[in-house]
CSV table of C-alpha atoms in Angstrom, one decimal:
chain,number,residue,atom,x,y,z
A,1,ASP,CA,106.3,107.9,76.2
A,2,ALA,CA,106.0,110.9,73.9
A,3,GLY,CA,104.7,113.4,76.5
A,4,ILE,CA,101.1,111.4,76.8
A,5,THR,CA,98.8,111.8,80.3
A,6,GLN,CA,96.0,110.8,80.0
A,7,SER,CA,93.5,111.9,83.0
A,8,PRO,CA,91.7,110.2,85.0
A,9,ARG,CA,93.5,107.0,85.0
A,10,HIS,CA,91.1,105.0,87.1
A,11,LYS,CA,87.2,106.4,86.8
A,12,VAL,CA,84.2,104.2,88.3
A,13,THR,CA,80.7,105.9,87.7
A,14,GLU,CA,77.0,105.0,87.4
A,15,THR,CA,75.1,104.6,84.1
A,16,GLY,CA,73.6,107.6,83.0
A,17,THR,CA,76.2,109.6,83.9
A,18,PRO,CA,78.3,111.8,81.8
A,19,VAL,CA,82.1,111.1,81.8
A,20,THR,CA,84.9,113.0,80.3
A,21,LEU,CA,88.3,111.8,80.0
A,22,ARG,CA,91.3,113.8,78.9
A,23,CYS,CA,94.4,113.1,76.6
A,24,HIS,CA,96.9,115.8,76.6
A,25,GLN,CA,100.0,115.8,75.0
A,26,THR,CA,103.5,118.2,75.1
A,27,GLU,CA,104.6,117.3,71.5
A,28,ASN,CA,102.5,119.3,69.5
A,29,HIS,CA,101.6,116.9,67.1
A,30,ARG,CA,98.5,117.1,64.9
A,31,TYR,CA,96.7,113.7,65.0
A,32,MET,CA,95.1,112.5,68.0
A,33,TYR,CA,93.6,109.3,68.5
A,34,TRP,CA,90.7,107.5,71.2
A,35,TYR,CA,90.7,103.6,71.4
A,36,ARG,CA,89.1,101.5,73.7
A,37,GLN,CA,89.9,97.9,74.7
A,38,ASP,CA,87.9,95.1,75.7
A,39,PRO,CA,88.9,91.6,75.8
A,40,GLY,CA,88.5,89.6,72.8
A,41,HIS,CA,87.9,93.0,70.2
A,42,GLY,CA,91.7,94.0,70.5
A,43,LEU,CA,92.1,97.9,70.1
A,44,ARG,CA,89.1,99.8,68.3
A,45,LEU,CA,89.0,103.1,67.3
A,46,ILE,CA,86.4,105.5,68.2
A,47,HIS,CA,87.2,108.8,67.0
A,48,TYR,CA,90.5,110.9,65.7
A,49,SER,CA,91.6,114.2,65.3
A,50,TYR,CA,93.6,115.8,62.6
A,51,GLY,CA,93.9,119.2,64.1
A,52,VAL,CA,92.2,121.5,66.1
A,53,LYS,CA,88.5,121.4,65.5
A,54,ASP,CA,89.1,118.5,62.8
A,55,THR,CA,87.6,115.3,64.1
A,56,ASP,CA,86.3,112.0,62.5
A,57,LYS,CA,84.4,108.9,63.8
A,58,GLY,CA,86.0,105.8,64.0
A,59,GLU,CA,84.9,102.0,63.9
A,60,VAL,CA,82.7,102.3,67.5
A,61,SER,CA,82.2,105.9,67.8
A,62,ASP,CA,78.1,106.0,68.6
A,63,GLY,CA,77.8,107.2,72.4
A,64,TYR,CA,80.9,109.1,72.1
A,65,SER,CA,81.9,112.4,71.6
A,66,VAL,CA,85.3,114.2,71.3
A,67,SER,CA,86.2,118.1,71.0
A,68,ARG,CA,89.8,119.5,70.5
A,69,SER,CA,89.9,123.2,71.5
A,70,LYS,CA,93.5,123.3,71.6
A,71,THR,CA,96.7,120.9,69.8
A,72,GLU,CA,97.2,119.9,73.3
A,73,ASP,CA,94.4,118.1,74.3
A,74,PHE,CA,91.7,115.9,73.2
A,75,LEU,CA,88.8,115.1,75.3
A,76,LEU,CA,86.2,112.1,75.0
A,77,THR,CA,82.7,112.2,76.4
A,78,LEU,CA,80.5,109.7,77.1
A,79,GLU,CA,77.4,111.5,77.3
A,80,SER,CA,75.3,109.1,79.1
A,81,ALA,CA,77.7,105.9,80.3
A,82,THR,CA,76.5,102.5,79.7
A,83,SER,CA,77.7,99.3,81.1
A,84,SER,CA,78.6,98.5,77.8
A,85,GLN,CA,81.4,101.4,77.8
A,86,THR,CA,83.0,99.9,80.4
A,87,SER,CA,86.6,99.2,79.2
A,88,VAL,CA,90.4,100.7,79.1
A,89,TYR,CA,90.4,103.5,76.9
A,90,PHE,CA,93.9,104.8,75.4
A,91,CYS,CA,94.8,107.9,73.7
A,92,ALA,CA,97.5,107.8,70.9
A,93,ILE,CA,99.5,110.7,68.7
A,94,ARG,CA,101.0,110.0,65.4
A,95,ARG,CA,104.2,111.4,64.9
A,96,GLY,CA,105.8,112.0,61.3
A,97,PRO,CA,104.8,110.9,58.1
A,98,THR,CA,104.6,107.2,58.5
A,99,TYR,CA,101.8,106.8,61.0
A,100,GLU,CA,103.7,105.7,64.1
A,101,GLN,CA,101.7,105.9,66.8
A,102,TYR,CA,102.7,106.6,70.5
A,103,PHE,CA,99.9,105.6,73.3
A,104,GLY,CA,99.2,107.1,76.5
A,105,PRO,CA,99.2,105.0,80.1
A,106,GLY,CA,95.3,104.1,79.6
A,107,THR,CA,92.1,105.0,81.7
A,108,ARG,CA,90.2,102.1,83.2
A,109,LEU,CA,86.7,103.2,83.2
A,110,THR,CA,83.6,101.2,85.0
A,111,VAL,CA,80.3,101.6,84.7
A,112,THR,CA,78.4,100.2,87.0
B,1,SER,CA,87.4,98.3,57.9
B,2,GLN,CA,90.4,96.8,56.6
B,3,GLN,CA,92.5,94.9,59.5
B,4,GLY,CA,95.3,92.9,60.6
B,5,GLU,CA,94.3,89.7,61.6
B,6,GLU,CA,97.4,88.0,64.0
B,7,ASP,CA,98.1,84.0,64.2
B,8,PRO,CA,98.2,82.4,66.9
B,9,GLN,CA,95.9,84.1,69.3
B,10,ALA,CA,98.3,82.9,71.8
B,11,LEU,CA,101.9,81.6,72.0
B,12,SER,CA,103.6,79.9,74.9
B,13,ILE,CA,107.1,78.9,74.7
B,14,GLN,CA,110.4,78.4,77.1
B,15,GLU,CA,113.0,81.1,77.6
B,16,GLY,CA,115.9,81.0,74.8
B,17,GLU,CA,113.7,79.6,72.4
B,18,ASN,CA,112.2,81.7,69.0
B,19,ALA,CA,108.4,83.0,69.2
B,20,THR,CA,106.8,83.9,65.5
B,21,MET,CA,103.9,85.6,65.1
B,22,ASN,CA,101.8,85.8,61.9
B,23,CYS,CA,99.6,88.7,60.6
B,24,SER,CA,97.4,88.8,57.7
B,25,TYR,CA,95.7,91.9,56.3
B,26,LYS,CA,92.9,92.6,53.1
B,27,THR,CA,94.1,95.0,51.3
B,28,SER,CA,97.2,96.9,49.6
B,29,ILE,CA,99.5,98.7,52.4
B,30,ASN,CA,101.9,101.6,52.6
B,31,ASN,CA,103.6,100.1,55.5
B,32,LEU,CA,103.1,97.7,58.2
B,33,GLN,CA,103.9,98.4,62.1
B,34,TRP,CA,103.9,95.9,65.1
B,35,TYR,CA,103.5,96.6,68.6
B,36,ARG,CA,103.9,95.7,72.1
B,37,GLN,CA,101.5,95.8,75.0
B,38,ASN,CA,102.6,94.5,78.3
B,39,SER,CA,99.6,94.1,80.7
B,40,GLY,CA,98.4,97.1,82.1
B,41,ARG,CA,100.0,99.3,80.1
B,42,GLY,CA,99.7,101.0,76.5
B,43,LEU,CA,100.7,100.0,73.1
B,44,VAL,CA,104.5,100.5,72.0
B,45,HIS,CA,106.0,100.9,68.7
B,46,LEU,CA,108.1,98.3,67.9
B,47,ILE,CA,109.0,98.2,64.0
B,48,LEU,CA,107.8,99.7,61.2
B,49,ILE,CA,108.5,97.5,57.8
B,50,ARG,CA,107.5,99.5,54.5
B,51,SER,CA,105.5,98.1,51.2
B,52,ASN,CA,108.8,97.9,49.0
B,53,GLU,CA,110.9,96.0,51.7
B,54,ARG,CA,111.1,92.3,52.5
B,55,GLU,CA,112.6,92.1,55.8
B,56,LYS,CA,113.9,94.3,58.6
B,57,HIS,CA,115.9,93.4,61.4
B,58,SER,CA,115.8,95.4,65.0
B,59,GLY,CA,117.9,93.7,67.5
B,60,ARG,CA,116.5,90.2,68.3
B,61,LEU,CA,113.2,91.5,66.1
B,62,ARG,CA,112.9,90.0,62.6
B,63,VAL,CA,110.1,91.4,60.6
B,64,THR,CA,109.2,89.7,57.2
B,65,LEU,CA,106.6,91.3,54.6
B,66,ASP,CA,105.3,89.3,51.7
B,67,THR,CA,103.2,91.9,49.6
B,68,SER,CA,101.9,89.2,46.8
B,69,LYS,CA,100.5,86.9,50.1
B,70,LYS,CA,99.2,90.1,52.1
B,71,SER,CA,101.3,88.7,55.4
B,72,SER,CA,103.9,89.7,57.8
B,73,SER,CA,105.6,87.7,60.4
B,74,LEU,CA,107.3,89.0,63.5
B,75,LEU,CA,110.3,86.9,64.7
B,76,ILE,CA,111.7,87.2,68.3
B,77,THR,CA,114.7,85.3,68.5
B,78,ALA,CA,116.2,83.9,72.0
B,79,SER,CA,113.3,85.1,73.8
B,80,ARG,CA,113.5,86.3,77.3
B,81,ALA,CA,110.4,86.5,80.4
B,82,ALA,CA,110.6,90.0,79.8
B,83,ASP,CA,108.9,89.4,76.2
B,84,THR,CA,106.0,88.1,78.1
B,85,ALA,CA,103.3,90.6,76.1
B,86,SER,CA,100.7,90.9,73.7
B,87,TYR,CA,101.5,92.0,70.0
B,88,PHE,CA,99.7,93.4,67.6
B,89,CYS,CA,100.2,94.2,63.9
B,90,ALA,CA,98.8,97.4,62.2
B,91,THR,CA,98.2,99.0,59.0
B,92,ALA,CA,96.6,102.1,57.5
B,93,PHE,CA,94.1,102.1,54.6
B,94,PRO,CA,94.0,104.1,52.1
B,95,PRO,CA,97.8,104.8,52.9
B,96,SER,CA,97.9,108.5,52.7
B,97,GLY,CA,96.1,111.4,54.4
B,98,ASN,CA,94.2,111.1,57.7
B,99,THR,CA,93.9,107.5,57.9
B,100,PRO,CA,94.6,105.9,60.9
B,101,LEU,CA,95.9,102.6,61.7
B,102,VAL,CA,93.8,100.1,62.4
B,103,PHE,CA,94.8,97.2,65.2
B,104,GLY,CA,94.5,93.3,64.7
B,105,LYS,CA,93.4,91.4,68.2
B,106,GLY,CA,97.1,90.5,69.0
B,107,THR,CA,98.8,87.6,69.5
B,108,ARG,CA,99.6,86.7,73.3
B,109,LEU,CA,102.9,85.5,74.2
B,110,SER,CA,104.0,84.1,77.3
B,111,VAL,CA,107.6,83.2,77.5
B,112,ILE,CA,108.3,80.9,80.4
B,113,ALA,CA,111.4,80.9,82.7
C-alpha cells in the first residue's frame, strides 16, 4: 500500500462548511495527487504536488485548494463545501520514474 | 485533456473464461498502465507497458499495445470470481516531467462463479 493513509475515512458535513482531507505517506515520495471518483466520471485529478510548496491544478480544481508544507503530508481543502463535492476522494503517490501510482484507501465525503 | 477510454463499460463472464478489455488513447505516450479497483477500495497498479513494447505478461494478465492504432488491450485468462473489479487504463501526456496520469472511466468486470 506504499504507506499511504488518508484521514478521515468517512465524513458527513453541511453545505458551506470548510473541510480538510489529509493524505500522509511514509516513503518520502516527491509526487502526490488528489483525485475524486464519481459514478460515470471515473477518476478525475483535482490537484497535484511535485514537491514541498510546489502544487498545480488538475482537471477539476475549482472549489478546492491544497497545501504541502512537508514531504509526507498533502492536504486538500474545500473552502465552502457544496453538494456537488459529495464524492470519494483518493490520494496517490508516484513511485519511480515510470509514473506508476499507488493509491490510498479513499475518503468518502458527503455534503448535505 | 488526453485520456484513455476503456471498452466495454461493463463485462460479465463465467468463471474460467477469458476477459478482454480495450483502451484507446488520443496522443503519443511513453507508457500505458492498467489498474484494478475492487469495490470500495483504492486503485491497484497491475502492469505497465512501454511504448516500444508490443506485448507484456504478468501471471494471468496479458497486455498488448498498438501505438499505430493508439490502443491497448488487457486480457485476463482463466478468470476467477476474485477478478471481479473495475479496470482502468492510464496514460501521461506529455510523457515527461510533472505530468500526472489521466485515467479512463473504467471497465466493470463481473466474474460469475
